[in-house]
Tab-separated table of C-alpha atoms and ligand atoms in Angstrom:
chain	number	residue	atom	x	y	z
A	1	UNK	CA	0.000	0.000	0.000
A	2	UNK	CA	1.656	3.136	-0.815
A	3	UNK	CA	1.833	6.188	1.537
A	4	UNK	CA	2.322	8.938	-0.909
A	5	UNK	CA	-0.626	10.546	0.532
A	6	UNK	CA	0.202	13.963	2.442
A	7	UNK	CA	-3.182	13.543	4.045
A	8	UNK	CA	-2.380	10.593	5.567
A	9	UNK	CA	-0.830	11.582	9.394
A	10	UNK	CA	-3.902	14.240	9.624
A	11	UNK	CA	-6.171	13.544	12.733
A	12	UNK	CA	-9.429	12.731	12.027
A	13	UNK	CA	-10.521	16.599	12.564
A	14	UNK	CA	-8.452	17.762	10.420
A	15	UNK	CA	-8.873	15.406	7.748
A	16	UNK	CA	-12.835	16.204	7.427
A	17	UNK	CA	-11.800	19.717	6.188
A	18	UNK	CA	-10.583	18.303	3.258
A	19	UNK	CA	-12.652	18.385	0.309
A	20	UNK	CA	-13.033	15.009	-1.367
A	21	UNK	CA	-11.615	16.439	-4.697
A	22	UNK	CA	-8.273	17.379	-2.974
A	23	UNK	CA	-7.991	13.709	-1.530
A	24	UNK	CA	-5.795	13.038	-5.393
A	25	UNK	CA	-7.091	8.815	-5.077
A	26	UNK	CA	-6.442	6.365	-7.141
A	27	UNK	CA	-7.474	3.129	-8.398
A	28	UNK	CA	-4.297	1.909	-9.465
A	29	UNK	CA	-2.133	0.445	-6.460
A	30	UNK	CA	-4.813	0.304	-4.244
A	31	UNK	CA	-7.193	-2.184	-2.331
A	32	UNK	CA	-9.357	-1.981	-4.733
A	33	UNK	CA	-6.925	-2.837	-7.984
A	34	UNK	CA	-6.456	-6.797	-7.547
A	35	UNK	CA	-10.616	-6.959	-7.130
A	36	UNK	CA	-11.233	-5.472	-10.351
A	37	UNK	CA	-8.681	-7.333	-11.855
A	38	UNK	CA	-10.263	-9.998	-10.611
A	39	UNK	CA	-13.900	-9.197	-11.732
A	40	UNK	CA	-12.625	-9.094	-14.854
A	41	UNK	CA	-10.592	-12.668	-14.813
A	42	UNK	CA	-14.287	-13.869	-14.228
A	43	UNK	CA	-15.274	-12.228	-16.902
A	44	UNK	CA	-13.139	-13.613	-19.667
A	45	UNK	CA	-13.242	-16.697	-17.923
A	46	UNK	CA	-16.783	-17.257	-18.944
A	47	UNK	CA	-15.932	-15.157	-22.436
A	48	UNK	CA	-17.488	-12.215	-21.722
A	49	UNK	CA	-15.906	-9.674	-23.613
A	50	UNK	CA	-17.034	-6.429	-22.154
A	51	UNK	CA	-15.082	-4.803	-19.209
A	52	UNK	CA	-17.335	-2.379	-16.949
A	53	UNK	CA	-14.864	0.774	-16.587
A	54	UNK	CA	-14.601	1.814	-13.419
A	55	UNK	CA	-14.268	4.753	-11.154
A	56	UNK	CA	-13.905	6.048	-7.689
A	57	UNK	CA	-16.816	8.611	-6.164
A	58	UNK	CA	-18.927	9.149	-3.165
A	59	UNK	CA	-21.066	5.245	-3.348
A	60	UNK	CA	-21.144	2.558	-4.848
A	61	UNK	CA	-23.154	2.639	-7.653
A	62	UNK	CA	-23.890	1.711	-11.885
A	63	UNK	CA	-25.690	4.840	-13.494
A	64	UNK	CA	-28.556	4.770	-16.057
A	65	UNK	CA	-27.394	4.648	-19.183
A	66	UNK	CA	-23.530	4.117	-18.563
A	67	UNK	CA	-22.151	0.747	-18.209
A	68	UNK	CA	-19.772	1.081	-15.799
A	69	UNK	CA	-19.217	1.366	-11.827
A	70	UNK	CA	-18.384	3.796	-9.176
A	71	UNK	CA	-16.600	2.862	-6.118
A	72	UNK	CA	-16.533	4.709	-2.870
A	73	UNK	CA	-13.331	6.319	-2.026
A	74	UNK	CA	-12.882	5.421	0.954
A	75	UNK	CA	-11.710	1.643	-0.107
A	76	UNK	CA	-8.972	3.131	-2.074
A	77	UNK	CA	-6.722	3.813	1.414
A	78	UNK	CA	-6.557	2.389	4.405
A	79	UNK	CA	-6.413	5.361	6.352
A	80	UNK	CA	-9.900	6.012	4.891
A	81	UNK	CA	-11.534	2.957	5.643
A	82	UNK	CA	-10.525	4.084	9.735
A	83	UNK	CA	-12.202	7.087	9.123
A	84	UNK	CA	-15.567	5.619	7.373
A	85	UNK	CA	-15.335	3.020	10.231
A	86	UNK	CA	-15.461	5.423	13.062
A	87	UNK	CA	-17.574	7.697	10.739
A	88	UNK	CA	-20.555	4.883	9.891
A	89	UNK	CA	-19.373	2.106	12.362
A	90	UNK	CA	-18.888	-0.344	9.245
A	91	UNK	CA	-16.776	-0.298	6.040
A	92	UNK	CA	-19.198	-1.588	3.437
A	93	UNK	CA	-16.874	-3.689	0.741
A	94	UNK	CA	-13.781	-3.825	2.955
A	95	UNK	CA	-13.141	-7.034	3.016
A	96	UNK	CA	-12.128	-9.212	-0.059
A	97	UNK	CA	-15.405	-11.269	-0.097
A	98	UNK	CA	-17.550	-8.108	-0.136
A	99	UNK	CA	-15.641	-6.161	-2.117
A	100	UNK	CA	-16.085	-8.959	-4.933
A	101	UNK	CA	-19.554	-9.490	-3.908
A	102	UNK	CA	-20.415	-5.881	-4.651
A	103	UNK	CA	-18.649	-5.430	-7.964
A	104	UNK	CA	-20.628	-8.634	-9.378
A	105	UNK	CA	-23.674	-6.843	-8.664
A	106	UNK	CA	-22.543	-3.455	-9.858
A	107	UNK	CA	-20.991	-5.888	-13.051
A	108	UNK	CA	-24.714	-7.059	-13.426
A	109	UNK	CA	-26.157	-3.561	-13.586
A	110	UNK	CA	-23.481	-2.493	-16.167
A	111	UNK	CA	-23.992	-5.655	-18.564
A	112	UNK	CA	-27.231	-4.776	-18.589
A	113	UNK	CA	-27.223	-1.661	-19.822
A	114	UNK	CA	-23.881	-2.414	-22.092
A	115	UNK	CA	-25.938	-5.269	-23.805
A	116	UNK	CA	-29.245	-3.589	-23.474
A	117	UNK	CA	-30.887	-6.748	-21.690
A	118	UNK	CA	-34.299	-5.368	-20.166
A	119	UNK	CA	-35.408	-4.926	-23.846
A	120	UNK	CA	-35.649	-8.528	-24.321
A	121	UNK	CA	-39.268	-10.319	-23.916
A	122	UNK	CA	-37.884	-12.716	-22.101
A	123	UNK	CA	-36.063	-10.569	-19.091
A	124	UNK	CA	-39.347	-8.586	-18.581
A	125	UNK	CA	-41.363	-11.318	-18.237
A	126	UNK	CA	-39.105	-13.472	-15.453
A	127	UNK	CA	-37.665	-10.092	-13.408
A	128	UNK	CA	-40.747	-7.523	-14.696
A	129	UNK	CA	-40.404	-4.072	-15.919
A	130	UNK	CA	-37.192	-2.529	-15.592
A	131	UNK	CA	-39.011	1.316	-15.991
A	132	UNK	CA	-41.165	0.369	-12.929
A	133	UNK	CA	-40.082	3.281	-10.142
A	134	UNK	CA	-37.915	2.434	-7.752
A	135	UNK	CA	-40.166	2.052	-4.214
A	136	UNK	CA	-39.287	4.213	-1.378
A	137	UNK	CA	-39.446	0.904	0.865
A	138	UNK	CA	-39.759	-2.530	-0.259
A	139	UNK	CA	-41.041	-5.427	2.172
A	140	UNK	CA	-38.761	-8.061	1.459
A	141	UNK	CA	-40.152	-12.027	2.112
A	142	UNK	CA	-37.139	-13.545	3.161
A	143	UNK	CA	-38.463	-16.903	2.934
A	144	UNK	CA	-39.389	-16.629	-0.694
A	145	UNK	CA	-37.726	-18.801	-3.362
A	146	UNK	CA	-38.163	-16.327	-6.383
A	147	UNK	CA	-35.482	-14.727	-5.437
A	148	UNK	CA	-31.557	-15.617	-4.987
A	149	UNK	CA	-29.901	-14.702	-2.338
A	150	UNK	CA	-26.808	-12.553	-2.365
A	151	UNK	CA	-26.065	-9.054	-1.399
A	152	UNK	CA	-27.758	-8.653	2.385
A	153	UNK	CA	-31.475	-7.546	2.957
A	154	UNK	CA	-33.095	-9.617	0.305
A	155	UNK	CA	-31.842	-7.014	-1.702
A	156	UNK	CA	-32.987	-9.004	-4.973
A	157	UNK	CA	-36.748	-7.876	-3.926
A	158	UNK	CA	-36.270	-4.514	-4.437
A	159	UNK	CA	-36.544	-3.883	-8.515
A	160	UNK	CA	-35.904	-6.050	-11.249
A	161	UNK	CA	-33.357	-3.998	-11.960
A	162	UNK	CA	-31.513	-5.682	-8.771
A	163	UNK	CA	-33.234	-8.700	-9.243
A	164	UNK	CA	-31.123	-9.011	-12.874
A	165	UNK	CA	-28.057	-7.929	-10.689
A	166	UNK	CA	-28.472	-10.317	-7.965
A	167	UNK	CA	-29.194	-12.958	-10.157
A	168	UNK	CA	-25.809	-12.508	-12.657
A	169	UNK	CA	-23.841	-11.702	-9.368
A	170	UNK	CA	-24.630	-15.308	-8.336
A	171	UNK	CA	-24.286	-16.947	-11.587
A	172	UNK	CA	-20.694	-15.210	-11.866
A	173	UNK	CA	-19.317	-16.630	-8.667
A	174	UNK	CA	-16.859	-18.955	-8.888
A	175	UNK	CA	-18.265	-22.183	-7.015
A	176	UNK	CA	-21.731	-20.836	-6.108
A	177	UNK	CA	-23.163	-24.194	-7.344
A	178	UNK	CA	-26.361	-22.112	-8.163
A	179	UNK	CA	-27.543	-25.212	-9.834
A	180	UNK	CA	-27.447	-27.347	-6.836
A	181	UNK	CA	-28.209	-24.409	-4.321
A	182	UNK	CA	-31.048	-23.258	-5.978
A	183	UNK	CA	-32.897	-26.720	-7.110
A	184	UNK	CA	-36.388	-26.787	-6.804
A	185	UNK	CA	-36.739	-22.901	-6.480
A	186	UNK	CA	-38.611	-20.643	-8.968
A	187	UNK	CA	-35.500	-18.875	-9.011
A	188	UNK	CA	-33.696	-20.819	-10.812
A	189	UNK	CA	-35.084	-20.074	-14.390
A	190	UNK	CA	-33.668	-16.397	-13.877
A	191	UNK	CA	-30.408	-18.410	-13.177
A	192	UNK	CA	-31.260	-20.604	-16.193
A	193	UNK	CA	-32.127	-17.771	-18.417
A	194	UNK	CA	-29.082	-15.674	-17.172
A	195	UNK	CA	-26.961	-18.522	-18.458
A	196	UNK	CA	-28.473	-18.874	-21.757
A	197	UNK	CA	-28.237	-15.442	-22.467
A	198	UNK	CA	-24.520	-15.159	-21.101
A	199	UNK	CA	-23.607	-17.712	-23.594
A	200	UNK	CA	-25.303	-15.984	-26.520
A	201	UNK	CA	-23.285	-13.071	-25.344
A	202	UNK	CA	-19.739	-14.359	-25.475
A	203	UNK	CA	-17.616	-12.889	-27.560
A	204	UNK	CA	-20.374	-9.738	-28.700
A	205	UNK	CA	-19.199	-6.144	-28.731
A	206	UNK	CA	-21.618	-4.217	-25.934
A	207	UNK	CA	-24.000	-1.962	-28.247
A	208	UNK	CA	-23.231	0.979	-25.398
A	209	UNK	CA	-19.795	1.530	-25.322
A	210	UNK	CA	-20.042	4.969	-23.275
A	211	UNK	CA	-17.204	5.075	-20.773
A	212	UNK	CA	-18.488	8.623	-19.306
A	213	UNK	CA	-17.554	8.188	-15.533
A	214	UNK	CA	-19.995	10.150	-13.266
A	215	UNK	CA	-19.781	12.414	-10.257
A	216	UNK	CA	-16.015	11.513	-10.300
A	217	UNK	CA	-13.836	12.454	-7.070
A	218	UNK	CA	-12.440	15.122	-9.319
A	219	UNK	CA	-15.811	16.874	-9.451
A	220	UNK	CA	-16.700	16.628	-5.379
A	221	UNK	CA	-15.973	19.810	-3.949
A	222	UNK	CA	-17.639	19.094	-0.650
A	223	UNK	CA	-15.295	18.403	2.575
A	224	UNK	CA	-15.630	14.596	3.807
A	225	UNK	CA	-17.172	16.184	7.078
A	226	UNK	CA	-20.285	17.557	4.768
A	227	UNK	CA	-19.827	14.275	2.976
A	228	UNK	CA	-20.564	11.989	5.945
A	229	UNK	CA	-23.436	14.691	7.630
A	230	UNK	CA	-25.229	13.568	4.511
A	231	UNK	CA	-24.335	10.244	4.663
A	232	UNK	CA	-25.639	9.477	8.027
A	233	UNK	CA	-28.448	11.426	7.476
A	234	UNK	CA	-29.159	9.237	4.524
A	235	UNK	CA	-28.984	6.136	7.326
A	236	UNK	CA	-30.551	7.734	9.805
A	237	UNK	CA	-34.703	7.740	9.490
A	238	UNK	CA	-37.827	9.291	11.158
A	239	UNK	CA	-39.356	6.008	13.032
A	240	UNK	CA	-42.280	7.107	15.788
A	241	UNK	CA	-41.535	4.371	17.615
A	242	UNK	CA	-42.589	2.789	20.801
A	243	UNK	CA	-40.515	0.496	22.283
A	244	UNK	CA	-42.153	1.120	26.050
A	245	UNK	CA	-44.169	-1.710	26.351
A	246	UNK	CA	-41.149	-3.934	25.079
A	247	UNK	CA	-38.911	-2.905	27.021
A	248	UNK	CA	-41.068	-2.997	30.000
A	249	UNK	CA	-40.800	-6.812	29.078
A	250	UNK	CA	-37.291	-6.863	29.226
A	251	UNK	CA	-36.554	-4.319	32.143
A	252	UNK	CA	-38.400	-3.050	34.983
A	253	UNK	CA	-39.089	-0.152	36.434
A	254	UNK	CA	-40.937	-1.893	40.562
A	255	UNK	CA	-38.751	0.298	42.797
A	256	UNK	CA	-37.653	-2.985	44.149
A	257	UNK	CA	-34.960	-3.500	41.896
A	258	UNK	CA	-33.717	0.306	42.555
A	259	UNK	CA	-30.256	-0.916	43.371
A	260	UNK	CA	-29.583	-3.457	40.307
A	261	UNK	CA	-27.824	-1.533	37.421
A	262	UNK	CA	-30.276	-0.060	34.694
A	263	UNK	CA	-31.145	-0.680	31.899
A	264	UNK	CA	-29.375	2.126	29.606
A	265	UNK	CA	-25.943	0.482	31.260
A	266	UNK	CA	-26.434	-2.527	30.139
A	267	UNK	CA	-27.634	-1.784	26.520
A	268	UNK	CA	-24.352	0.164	26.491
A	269	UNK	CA	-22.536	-2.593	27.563
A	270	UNK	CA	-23.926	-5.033	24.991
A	271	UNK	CA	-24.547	-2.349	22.443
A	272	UNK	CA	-21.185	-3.026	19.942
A	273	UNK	CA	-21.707	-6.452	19.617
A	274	UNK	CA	-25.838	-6.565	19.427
A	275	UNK	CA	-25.228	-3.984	16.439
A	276	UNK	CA	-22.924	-6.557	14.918
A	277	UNK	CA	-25.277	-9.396	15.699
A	278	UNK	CA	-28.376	-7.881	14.584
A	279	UNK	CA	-26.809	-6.403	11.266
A	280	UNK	CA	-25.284	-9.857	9.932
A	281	UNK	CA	-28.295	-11.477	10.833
A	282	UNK	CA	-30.913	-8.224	8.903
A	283	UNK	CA	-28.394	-6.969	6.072
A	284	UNK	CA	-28.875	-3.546	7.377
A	285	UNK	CA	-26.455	-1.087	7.869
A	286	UNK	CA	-25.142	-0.804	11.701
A	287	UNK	CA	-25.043	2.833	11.753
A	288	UNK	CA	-29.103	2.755	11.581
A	289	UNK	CA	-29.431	-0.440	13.938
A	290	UNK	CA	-27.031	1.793	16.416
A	291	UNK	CA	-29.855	4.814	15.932
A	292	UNK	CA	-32.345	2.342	17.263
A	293	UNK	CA	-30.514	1.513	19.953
A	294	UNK	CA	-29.491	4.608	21.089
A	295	UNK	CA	-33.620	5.019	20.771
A	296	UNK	CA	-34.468	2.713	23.518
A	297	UNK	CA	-31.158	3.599	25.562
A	298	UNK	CA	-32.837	7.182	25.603
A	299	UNK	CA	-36.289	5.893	26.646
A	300	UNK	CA	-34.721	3.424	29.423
A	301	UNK	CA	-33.276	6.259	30.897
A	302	UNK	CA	-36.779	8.289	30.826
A	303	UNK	CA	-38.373	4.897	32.053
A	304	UNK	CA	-35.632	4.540	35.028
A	305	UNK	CA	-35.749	1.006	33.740
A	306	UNK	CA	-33.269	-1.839	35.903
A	307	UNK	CA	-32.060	-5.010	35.378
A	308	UNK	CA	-33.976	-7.652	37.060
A	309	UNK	CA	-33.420	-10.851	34.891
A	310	UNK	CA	-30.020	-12.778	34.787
A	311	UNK	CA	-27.770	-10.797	31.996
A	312	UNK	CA	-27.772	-13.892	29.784
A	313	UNK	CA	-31.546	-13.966	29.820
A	314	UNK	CA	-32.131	-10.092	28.990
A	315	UNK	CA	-29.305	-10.161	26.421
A	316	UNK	CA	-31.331	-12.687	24.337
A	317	UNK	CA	-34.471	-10.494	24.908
A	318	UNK	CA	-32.678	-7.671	24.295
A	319	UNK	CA	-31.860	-9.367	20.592
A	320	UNK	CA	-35.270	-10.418	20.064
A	321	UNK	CA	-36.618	-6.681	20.633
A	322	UNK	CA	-33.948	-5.399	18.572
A	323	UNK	CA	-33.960	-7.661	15.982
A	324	UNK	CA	-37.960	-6.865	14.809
A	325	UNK	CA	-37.616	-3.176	15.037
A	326	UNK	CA	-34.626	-3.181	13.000
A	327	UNK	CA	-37.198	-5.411	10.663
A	328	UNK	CA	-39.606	-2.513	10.915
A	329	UNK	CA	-37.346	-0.241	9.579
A	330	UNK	CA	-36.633	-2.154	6.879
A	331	UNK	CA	-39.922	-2.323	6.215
A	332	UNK	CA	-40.844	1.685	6.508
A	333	UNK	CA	-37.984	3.273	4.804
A	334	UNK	CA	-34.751	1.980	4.371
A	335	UNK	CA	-32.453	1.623	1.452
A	336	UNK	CA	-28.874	0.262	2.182
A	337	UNK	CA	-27.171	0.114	-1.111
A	338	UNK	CA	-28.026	2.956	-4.523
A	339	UNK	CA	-28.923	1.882	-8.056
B	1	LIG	ZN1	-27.886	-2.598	-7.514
């Protein structure tokens, strides 16, 4: 990893007064350059002949109409990825398997719109309409077989647009057995189909050969501390709840137990690891599960709520509670990863 970076020694203060633009990332001797090099082994190793070009910017994204994909800059140094961690509480792509799960998808998006694919009869009819709006919320069914699983949150329920993506990113993989994993379930004729139309595919020229690269880091004047206001603002999300009477299950507030430690100490205690817990086991981001804790910290402390179970008992309960209203804000609002 190369140091060449001025930046680099800055505390975290003043490294959020630099703007993004200033940063002077690359691709090229980075994290990021073995996983795209990789991406495209996969590529030519089932002869796919078009290479999504690729670019760093603020998210991860594949834009209408330009078959390629943006990275976030933050995976392109290491002293970044501290900052985004103690920024968001998570780095999302920072480790190899991620990172490669994420650029299949993204690779997905961008063969689709190199190849034009959600013209064809057939695609409309087994993901639907790709011009269909993207929802403000989508209530995923995570038992359902229609759908393969991949990126987290049942993301493949969103749009067909992601459906398409989650679908290729799974036939890609090296080793995902898809045939095997995925016997018996509807979807596996959008694995089926993907693989026909791969293999009519190899070797053709892409009929949109735009490499345009948008919002590049060269165009983001904003300072990464503006940059990660709106960033957690985008995570963070208006939910009226009310966890009182759940909590009142969990803790209690009889003045018998005055003496016991309370509740807000304990959810403290417990809170880095139930965020970990409850975002492997939801797909959603930890910043937003942290906002829900810090939700019902806030109301234990109103509630003068103790401890009157054993720990091991209320730390299950605790995991339970947490665990369905991070559900409910999946279901009322919440988008983890852009187009
Ligand atoms: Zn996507």
């Amino acid at each position: 990893m190369s140091y060449r970076f001025p930046w680099y020694r800055l505390s975290d203060e003043h490294l959020l007064d630099m703007r993004i633009c200033d940063l002077n990332l690359t691709i090229k001797g980075s994290f990021l350059e073995p996983h795209i090099r990789r991406l495209y082994s996969e590529l030519n190793e089932r002869s796919i002949r078009f290479k999504p070009h690729v670019w760093l910017s603020e998210e991860w994204f594949s834009p209408d109409g330009v078959p390629g994909i943006a990275i976030p800059f933050y995976l392109a140094h290491p002293r970044l990825m501290k900052l985004e961690r103690k920024q968001m509480l998570e780095i999302e792509g920072g480790t190899d398997t991620e990172c490669m799960r994420i650029l299949r998808h993204e690779a997905g998006h961008a063969l689709d719109t190199a190849y034009r694919l959600h013209f064809k009869a057939r695609w409309r009819i087994l993901f639907g309409s790709f011009a269909q709006p993207y929802p403000d919320f989508y209530k995923p069914r995570p038992k359902s077989r229609n759908y393969v699983l991949h990126l987290p949150a049942w993301y493949a329920q969103a749009h067909p647009a992601e459906d398409f993506a989650e679908t290729f990113a799974v036939w890609l993989s090296p080793r995902s057995r898809w045939r095997r994993r995925y016997k018996g379930w509807p979807a596996l004729r959008k694995l089926e189909y993907t693989n026909d139309l791969m293999r009519e595919l190899a070797g053709a020229k892409p009929r949109n050969r735009t490499r345009t690269k948008v919002e590049p880091l060269s165009a983001i004047r904003t300072t990464l501390r503006q940059h990660y206001r709106n960033k957690r603002e985008k995570y963070d999300f208006d939910w009226p709840a009310n966890y009182d009477r759940e909590l009142l299950r969990i803790f209690s507030d009889d003045p018998r137990h005055k003496r016991k430690p309370s509740a807000a100490s304990f959810l403290r205690k417990i809170r880095r690891d139930a965020r970990q817990l409850v975002a492997d086991g939801t797909g959603v981001h930890q910043y937003t599960i942290d906002h829900v804790l810090q939700n019902m910290i806030d109301r234990c402390n109103d509630l003068r709520l103790r401890v009157a179970a054993p720990a091991r008992e209320t730390r299950r309960k605790v995991m339970i509670v947490l665990t369905v209203q991070v559900m409910n804000v999946l279901h009322s609002g919440y988008h983890r990863i852009a187009v």
